Short mmCIF file of C-alpha atoms in Angstrom, two decimals:
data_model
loop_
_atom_site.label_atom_id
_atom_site.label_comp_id
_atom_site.label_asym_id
_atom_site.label_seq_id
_atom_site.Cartn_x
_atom_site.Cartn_y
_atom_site.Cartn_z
CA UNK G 20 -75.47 39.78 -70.42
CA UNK G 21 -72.06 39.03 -69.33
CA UNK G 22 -70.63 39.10 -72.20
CA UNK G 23 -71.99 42.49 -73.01
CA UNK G 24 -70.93 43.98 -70.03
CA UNK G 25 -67.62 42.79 -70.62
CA UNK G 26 -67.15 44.19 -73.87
CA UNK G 27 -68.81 47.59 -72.55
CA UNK G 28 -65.75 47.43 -69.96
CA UNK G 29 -63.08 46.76 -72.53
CA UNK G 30 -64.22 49.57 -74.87
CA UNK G 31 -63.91 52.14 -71.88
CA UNK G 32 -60.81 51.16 -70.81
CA UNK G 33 -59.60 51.41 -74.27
CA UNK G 34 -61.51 55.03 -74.38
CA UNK G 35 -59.67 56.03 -71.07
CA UNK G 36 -63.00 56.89 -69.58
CA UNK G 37 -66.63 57.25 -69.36
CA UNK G 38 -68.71 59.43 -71.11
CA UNK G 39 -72.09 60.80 -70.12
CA UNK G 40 -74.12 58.17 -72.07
CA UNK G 41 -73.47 55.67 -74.13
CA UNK G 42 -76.13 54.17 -77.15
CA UNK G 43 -76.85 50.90 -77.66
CA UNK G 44 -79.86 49.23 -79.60
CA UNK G 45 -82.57 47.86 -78.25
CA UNK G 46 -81.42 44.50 -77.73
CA UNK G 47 -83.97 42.34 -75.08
CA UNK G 48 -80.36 42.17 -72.58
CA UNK G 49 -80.79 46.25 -72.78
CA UNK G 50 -84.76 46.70 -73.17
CA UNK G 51 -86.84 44.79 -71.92
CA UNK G 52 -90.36 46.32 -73.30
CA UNK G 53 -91.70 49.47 -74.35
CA UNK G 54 -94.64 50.94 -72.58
CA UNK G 55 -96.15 53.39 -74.76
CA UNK G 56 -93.11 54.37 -76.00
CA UNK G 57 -90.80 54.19 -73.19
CA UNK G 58 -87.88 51.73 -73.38
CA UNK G 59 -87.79 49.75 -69.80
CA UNK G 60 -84.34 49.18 -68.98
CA UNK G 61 -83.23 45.21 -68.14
CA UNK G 62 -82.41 45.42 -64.53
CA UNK G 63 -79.21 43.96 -64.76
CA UNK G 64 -78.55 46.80 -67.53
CA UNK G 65 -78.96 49.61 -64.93
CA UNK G 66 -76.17 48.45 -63.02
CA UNK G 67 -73.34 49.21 -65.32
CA UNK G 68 -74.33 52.49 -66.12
CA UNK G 69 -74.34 53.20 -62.34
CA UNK G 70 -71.06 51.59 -61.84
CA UNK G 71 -68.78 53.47 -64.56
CA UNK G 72 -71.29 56.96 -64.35
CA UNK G 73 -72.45 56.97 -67.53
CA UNK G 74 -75.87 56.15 -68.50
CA UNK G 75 -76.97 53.45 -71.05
CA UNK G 76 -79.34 54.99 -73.82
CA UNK G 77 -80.92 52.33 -76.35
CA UNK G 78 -81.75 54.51 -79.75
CA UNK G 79 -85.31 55.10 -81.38
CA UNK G 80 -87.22 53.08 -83.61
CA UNK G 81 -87.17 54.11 -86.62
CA UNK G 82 -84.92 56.91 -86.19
CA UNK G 83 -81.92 57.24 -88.60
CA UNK G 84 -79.93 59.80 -86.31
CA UNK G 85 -79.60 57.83 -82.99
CA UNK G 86 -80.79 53.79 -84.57
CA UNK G 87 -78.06 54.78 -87.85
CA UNK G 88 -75.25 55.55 -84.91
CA UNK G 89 -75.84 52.27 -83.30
CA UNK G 90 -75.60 50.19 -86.58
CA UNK G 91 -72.61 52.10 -87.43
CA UNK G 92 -70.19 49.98 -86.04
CA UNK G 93 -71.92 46.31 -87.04
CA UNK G 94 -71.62 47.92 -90.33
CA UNK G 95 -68.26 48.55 -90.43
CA UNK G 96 -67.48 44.95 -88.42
CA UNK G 97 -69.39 43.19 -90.96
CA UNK G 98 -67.34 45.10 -93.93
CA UNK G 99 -63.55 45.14 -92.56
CA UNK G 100 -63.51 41.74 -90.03
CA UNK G 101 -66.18 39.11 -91.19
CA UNK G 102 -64.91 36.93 -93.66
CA UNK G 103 -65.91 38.61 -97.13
CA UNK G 104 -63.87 38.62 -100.50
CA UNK G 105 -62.49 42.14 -99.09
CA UNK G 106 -61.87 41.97 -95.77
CA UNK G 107 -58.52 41.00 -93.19
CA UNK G 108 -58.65 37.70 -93.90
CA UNK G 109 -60.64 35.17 -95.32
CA UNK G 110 -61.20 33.24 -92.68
CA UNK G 111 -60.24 32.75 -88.59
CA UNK G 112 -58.92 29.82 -87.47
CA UNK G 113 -60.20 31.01 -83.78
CA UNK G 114 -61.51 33.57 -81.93
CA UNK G 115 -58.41 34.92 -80.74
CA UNK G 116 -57.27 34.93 -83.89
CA UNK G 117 -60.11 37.57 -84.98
CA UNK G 118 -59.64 39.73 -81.37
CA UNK G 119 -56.04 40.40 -82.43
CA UNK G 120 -57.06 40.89 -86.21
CA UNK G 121 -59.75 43.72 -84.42
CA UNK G 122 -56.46 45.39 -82.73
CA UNK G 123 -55.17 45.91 -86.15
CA UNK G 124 -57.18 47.02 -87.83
CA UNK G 125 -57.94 49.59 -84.74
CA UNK G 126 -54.32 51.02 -84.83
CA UNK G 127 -55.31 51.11 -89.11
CA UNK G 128 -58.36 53.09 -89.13
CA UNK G 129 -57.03 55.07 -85.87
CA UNK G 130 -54.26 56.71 -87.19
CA UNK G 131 -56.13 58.07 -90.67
CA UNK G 132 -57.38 61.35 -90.46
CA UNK G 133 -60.87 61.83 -90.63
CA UNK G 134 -62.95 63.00 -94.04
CA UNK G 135 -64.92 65.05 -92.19
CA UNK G 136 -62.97 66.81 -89.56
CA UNK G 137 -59.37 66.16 -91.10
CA UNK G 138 -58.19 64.66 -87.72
CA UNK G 139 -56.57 61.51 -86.46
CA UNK G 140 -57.48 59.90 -82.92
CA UNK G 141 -55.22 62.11 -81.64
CA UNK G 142 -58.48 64.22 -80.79
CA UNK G 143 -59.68 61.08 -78.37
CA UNK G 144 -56.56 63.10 -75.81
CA UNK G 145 -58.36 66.02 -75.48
CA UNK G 146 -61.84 64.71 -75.41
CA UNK G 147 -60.61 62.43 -72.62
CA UNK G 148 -60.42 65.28 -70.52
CA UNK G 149 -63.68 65.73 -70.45
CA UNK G 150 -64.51 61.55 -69.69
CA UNK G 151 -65.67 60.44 -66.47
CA UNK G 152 -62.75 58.22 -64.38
CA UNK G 153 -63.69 54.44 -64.74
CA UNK G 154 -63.65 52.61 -61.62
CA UNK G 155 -60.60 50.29 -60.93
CA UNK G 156 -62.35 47.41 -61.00
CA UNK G 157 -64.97 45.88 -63.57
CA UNK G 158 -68.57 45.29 -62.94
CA UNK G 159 -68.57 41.65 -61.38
CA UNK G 160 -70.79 41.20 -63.88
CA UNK G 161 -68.72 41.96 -66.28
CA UNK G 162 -66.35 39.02 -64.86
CA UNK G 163 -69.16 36.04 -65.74
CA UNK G 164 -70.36 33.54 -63.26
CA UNK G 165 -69.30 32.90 -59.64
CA UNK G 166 -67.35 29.59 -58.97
CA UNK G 167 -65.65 27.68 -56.09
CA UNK G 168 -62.17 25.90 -56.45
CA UNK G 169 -62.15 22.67 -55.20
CA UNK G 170 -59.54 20.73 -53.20
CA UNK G 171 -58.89 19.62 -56.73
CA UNK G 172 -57.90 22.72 -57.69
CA UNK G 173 -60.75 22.36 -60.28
CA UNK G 174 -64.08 24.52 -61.11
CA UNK G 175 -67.01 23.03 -62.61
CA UNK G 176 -68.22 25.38 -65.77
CA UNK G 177 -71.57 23.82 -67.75
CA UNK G 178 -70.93 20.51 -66.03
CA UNK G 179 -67.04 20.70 -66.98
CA UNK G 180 -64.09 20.62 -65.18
CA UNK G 181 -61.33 22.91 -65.64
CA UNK G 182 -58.12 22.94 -63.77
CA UNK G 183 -56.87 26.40 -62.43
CA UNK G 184 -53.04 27.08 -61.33
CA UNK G 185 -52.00 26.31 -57.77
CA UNK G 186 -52.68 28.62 -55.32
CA UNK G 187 -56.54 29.19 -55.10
CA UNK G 188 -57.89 26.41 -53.65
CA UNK G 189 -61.41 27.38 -51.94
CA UNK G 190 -61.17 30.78 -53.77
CA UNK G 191 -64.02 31.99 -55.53
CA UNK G 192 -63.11 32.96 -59.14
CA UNK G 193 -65.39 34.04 -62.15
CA UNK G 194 -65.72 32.66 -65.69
CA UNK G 195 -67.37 33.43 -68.66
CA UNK G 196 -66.79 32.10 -72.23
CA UNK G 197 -64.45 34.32 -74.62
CA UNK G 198 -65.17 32.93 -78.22
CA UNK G 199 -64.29 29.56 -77.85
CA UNK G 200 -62.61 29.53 -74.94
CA UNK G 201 -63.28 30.01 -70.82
CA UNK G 202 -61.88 33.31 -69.24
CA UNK G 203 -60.99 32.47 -65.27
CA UNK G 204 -60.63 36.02 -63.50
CA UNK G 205 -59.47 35.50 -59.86
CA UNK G 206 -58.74 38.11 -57.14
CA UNK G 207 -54.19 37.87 -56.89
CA UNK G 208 -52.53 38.08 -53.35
CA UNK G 209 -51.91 41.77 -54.58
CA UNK G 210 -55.46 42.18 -54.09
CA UNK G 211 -55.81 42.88 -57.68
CA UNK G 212 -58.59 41.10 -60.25
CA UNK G 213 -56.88 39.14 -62.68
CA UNK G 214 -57.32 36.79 -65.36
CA UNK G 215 -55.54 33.62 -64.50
CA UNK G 216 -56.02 30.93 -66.98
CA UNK G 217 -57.75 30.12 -70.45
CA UNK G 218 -58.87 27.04 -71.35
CA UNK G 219 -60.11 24.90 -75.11
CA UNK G 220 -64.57 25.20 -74.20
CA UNK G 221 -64.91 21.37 -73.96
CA UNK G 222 -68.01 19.09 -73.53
CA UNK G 223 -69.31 17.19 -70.67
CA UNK G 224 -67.43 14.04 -69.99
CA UNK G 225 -64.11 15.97 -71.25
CA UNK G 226 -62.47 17.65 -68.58
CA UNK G 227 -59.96 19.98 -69.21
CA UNK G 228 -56.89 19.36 -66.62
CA UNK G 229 -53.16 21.14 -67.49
CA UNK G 230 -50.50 18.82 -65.71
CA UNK G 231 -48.91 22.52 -65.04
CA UNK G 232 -51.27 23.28 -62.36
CA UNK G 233 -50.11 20.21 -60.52
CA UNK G 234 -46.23 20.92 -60.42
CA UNK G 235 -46.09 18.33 -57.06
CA UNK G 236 -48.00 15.66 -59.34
CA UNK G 237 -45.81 15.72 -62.31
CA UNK G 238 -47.53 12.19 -63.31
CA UNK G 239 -51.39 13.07 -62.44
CA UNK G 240 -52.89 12.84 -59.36
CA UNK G 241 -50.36 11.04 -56.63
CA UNK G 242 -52.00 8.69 -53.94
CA UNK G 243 -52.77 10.00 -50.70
CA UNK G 244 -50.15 9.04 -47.80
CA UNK G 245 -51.62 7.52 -44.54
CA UNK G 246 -51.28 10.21 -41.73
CA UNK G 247 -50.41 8.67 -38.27
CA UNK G 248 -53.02 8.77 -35.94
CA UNK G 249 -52.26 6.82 -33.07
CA UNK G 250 -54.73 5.31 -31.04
CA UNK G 251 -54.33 3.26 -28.54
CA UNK G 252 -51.71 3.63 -25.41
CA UNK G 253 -49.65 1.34 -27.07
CA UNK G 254 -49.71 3.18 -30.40
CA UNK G 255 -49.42 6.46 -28.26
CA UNK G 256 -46.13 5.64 -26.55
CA UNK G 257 -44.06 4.15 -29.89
CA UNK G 258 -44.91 7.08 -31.98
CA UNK G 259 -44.18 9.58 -28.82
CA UNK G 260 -40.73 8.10 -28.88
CA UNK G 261 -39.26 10.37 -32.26
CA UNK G 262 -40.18 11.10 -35.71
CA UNK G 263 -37.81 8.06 -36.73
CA UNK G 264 -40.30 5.55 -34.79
CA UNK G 265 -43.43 7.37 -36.93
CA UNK G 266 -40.84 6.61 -40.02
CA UNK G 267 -40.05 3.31 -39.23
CA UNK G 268 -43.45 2.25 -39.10
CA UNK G 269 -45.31 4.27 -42.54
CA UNK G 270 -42.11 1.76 -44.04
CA UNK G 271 -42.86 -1.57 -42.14
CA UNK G 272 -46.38 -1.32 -42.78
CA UNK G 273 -46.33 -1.50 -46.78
CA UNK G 274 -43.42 -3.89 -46.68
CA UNK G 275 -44.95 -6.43 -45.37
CA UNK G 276 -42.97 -6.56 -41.80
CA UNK G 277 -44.42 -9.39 -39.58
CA UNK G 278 -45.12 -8.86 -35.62
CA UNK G 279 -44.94 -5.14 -36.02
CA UNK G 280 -46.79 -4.67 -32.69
CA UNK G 281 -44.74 -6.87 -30.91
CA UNK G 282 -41.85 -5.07 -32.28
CA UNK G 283 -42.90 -1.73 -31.47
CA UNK G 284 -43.40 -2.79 -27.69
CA UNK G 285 -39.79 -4.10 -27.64
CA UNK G 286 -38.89 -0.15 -29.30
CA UNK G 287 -40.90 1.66 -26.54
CA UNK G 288 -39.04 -0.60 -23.69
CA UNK G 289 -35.78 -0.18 -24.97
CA UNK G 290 -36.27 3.64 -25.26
CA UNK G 291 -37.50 3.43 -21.48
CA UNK G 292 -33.61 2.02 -20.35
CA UNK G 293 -31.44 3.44 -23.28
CA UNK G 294 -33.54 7.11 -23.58
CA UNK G 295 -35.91 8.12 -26.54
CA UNK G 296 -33.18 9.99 -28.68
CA UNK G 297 -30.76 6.40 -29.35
CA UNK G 298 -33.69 4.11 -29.94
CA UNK G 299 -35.42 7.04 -32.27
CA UNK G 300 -32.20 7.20 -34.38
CA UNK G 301 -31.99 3.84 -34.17
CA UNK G 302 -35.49 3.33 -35.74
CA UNK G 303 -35.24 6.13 -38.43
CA UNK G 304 -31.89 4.31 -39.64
CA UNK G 305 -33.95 1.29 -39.77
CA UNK G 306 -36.82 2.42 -42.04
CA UNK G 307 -33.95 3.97 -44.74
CA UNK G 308 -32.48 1.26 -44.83
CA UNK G 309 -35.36 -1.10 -45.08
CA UNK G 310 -34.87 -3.19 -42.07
CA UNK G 311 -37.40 -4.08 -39.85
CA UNK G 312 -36.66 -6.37 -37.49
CA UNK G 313 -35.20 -5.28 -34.11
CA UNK G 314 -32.72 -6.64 -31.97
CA UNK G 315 -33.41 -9.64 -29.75
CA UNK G 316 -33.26 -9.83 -26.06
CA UNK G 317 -30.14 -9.29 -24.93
CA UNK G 318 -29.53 -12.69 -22.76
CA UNK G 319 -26.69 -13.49 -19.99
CA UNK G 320 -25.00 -16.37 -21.03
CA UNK G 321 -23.40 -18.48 -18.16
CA UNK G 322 -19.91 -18.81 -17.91
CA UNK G 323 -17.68 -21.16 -19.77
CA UNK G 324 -16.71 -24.11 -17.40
CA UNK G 325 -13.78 -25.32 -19.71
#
């Protein structure tokens, strides 16, 4: 269903507008039964009709002039795109690949002039005066399913990860599959719905993670620092002394510095006679340099009798 809506929206943004109806068969994501001969609409169906103005018409049974307009254009897809011994191509290495082989052969057939009427699609100008004005915004529908970034910056898609770029952590985004790949469409700080990222479809077990979405973890996922979180008065009073004591100690603590307690009692005491400023300079010199111990006692040594 998604992907029909989508493709609904592309056409009539390639159009320029809406028209009053628009003809589709009767496909079970269009109809769902027929009640003595009355098509019953899918539900979800409805809904893009009412949101571009235009309503969705599935053709008769049977009937050459409406079912013949809907197989029109399979007709013509299955004799100019899919790989044949006279079409584009004779085969597409991806989906992409056969989208932009589609826009060709668009701008091909668009610019001949017709058998019938003798006119190019240079008639599609004046009969898009007459179009309805399509909505700014797709159907959300249109956009695939609903997801949550993670802290990870990741989205889970048929029990896959996928990485998306930085800057959307615990946004909601939507994704639906394009060929073989996954379209992410995300809401931009302009407000505006945009497609942010493709990724390779992949298979459980096989995340797929782009070390360009994690430009501060050039080398994967970096380890999380310790915050300080000082506890007890003791704890309270060394770190209250600067940002160089908070420094000195994330640095003594992996190195391996011995009585660091001790040591950070001697700090705080020292900062009590000299003032917090030297002994917090003192400290964040210290940690740079990778020295840990602190100065002993400063003792009065009795005079020299000689």
């Amino acid at each position: 269903m998604g992907t029909l809506v989508a493709c609904l929206d592309t056409t009539l943004r390639r159009i320029g507008g809406a028209p009053t109806y628009v003809l589709t068969d009767n496909a079970e994501t269009v109809t769902v039964e027929h009640i003595a001969g009355i098509p019953v609409r899918h539900p979800q169906m409805v809904a893009p009709g009412r949101h571009y103005g235009c309503q969705v018409v599935s053709c008769v049974p049977y009937d050459p002039e409406s079912k013949g307009g809907a197989e029109a254009t399979v007709r013509i897809a299955k004799a100019d795109l899919v790989p044949t011994s006279a079409n584009l191509l004779a085969a597409y290495d991806s989906f992409a690949e056969l989208a932009d082989a589609c826009l060709t052969w668009c701008d091909a057939v668009n610019s001949r002039r017709h058998r019938a009427t003798g006119q190019t699609a240079d008639r599609l100008d004046v009969e898009r005066t007459t179009l309805h004005v399509l909505p700014i915004e797709p159907l959300a529908l249109a956009l695939g399913e609903e997801r949550l970034v993670g802290s990870d910056r990741t989205i889970s898609f048929n029990s896959v990860r996928y990485s998306t770029p930085p800057g959307y952590t615990g946004a909601r985004v939507w994704c639906r599959v394009v060929g073989e790949e996954l379209s992410i469409t995300a809401r931009t700080d302009s407000g505006d719905l945009s497609e942010i990222w493709r990724h390779q479809l992949s298979t459980p077990g096989v995340p797929q993670i782009i070390d360009e979405h994690y430009p501060d973890h050039p080398d994967g996922r970096s380890i999380h620092q310790p915050r300080l979180r000082p506890r007890s008065e003791a704890e309270i009073a060394f770190v209250g002394i600067g940002p160089g004591a908070g420094r000195w100690l994330k640095e003594a603590g992996p190195a391996g510095a011995t009585r660091i307690r001790a040591k950070m009692a001697r700090a705080f005491e020292l900062a009590t006679v000299l003032g917090n400023d030297k002994v917090d300079q003192a400290l964040g010199l210290a940690a740079t340099a990778g020295r840990f111990p602190l100065c002993q006692p400063w003792v009065r040594r009795p005079a020299s009798s000689g």
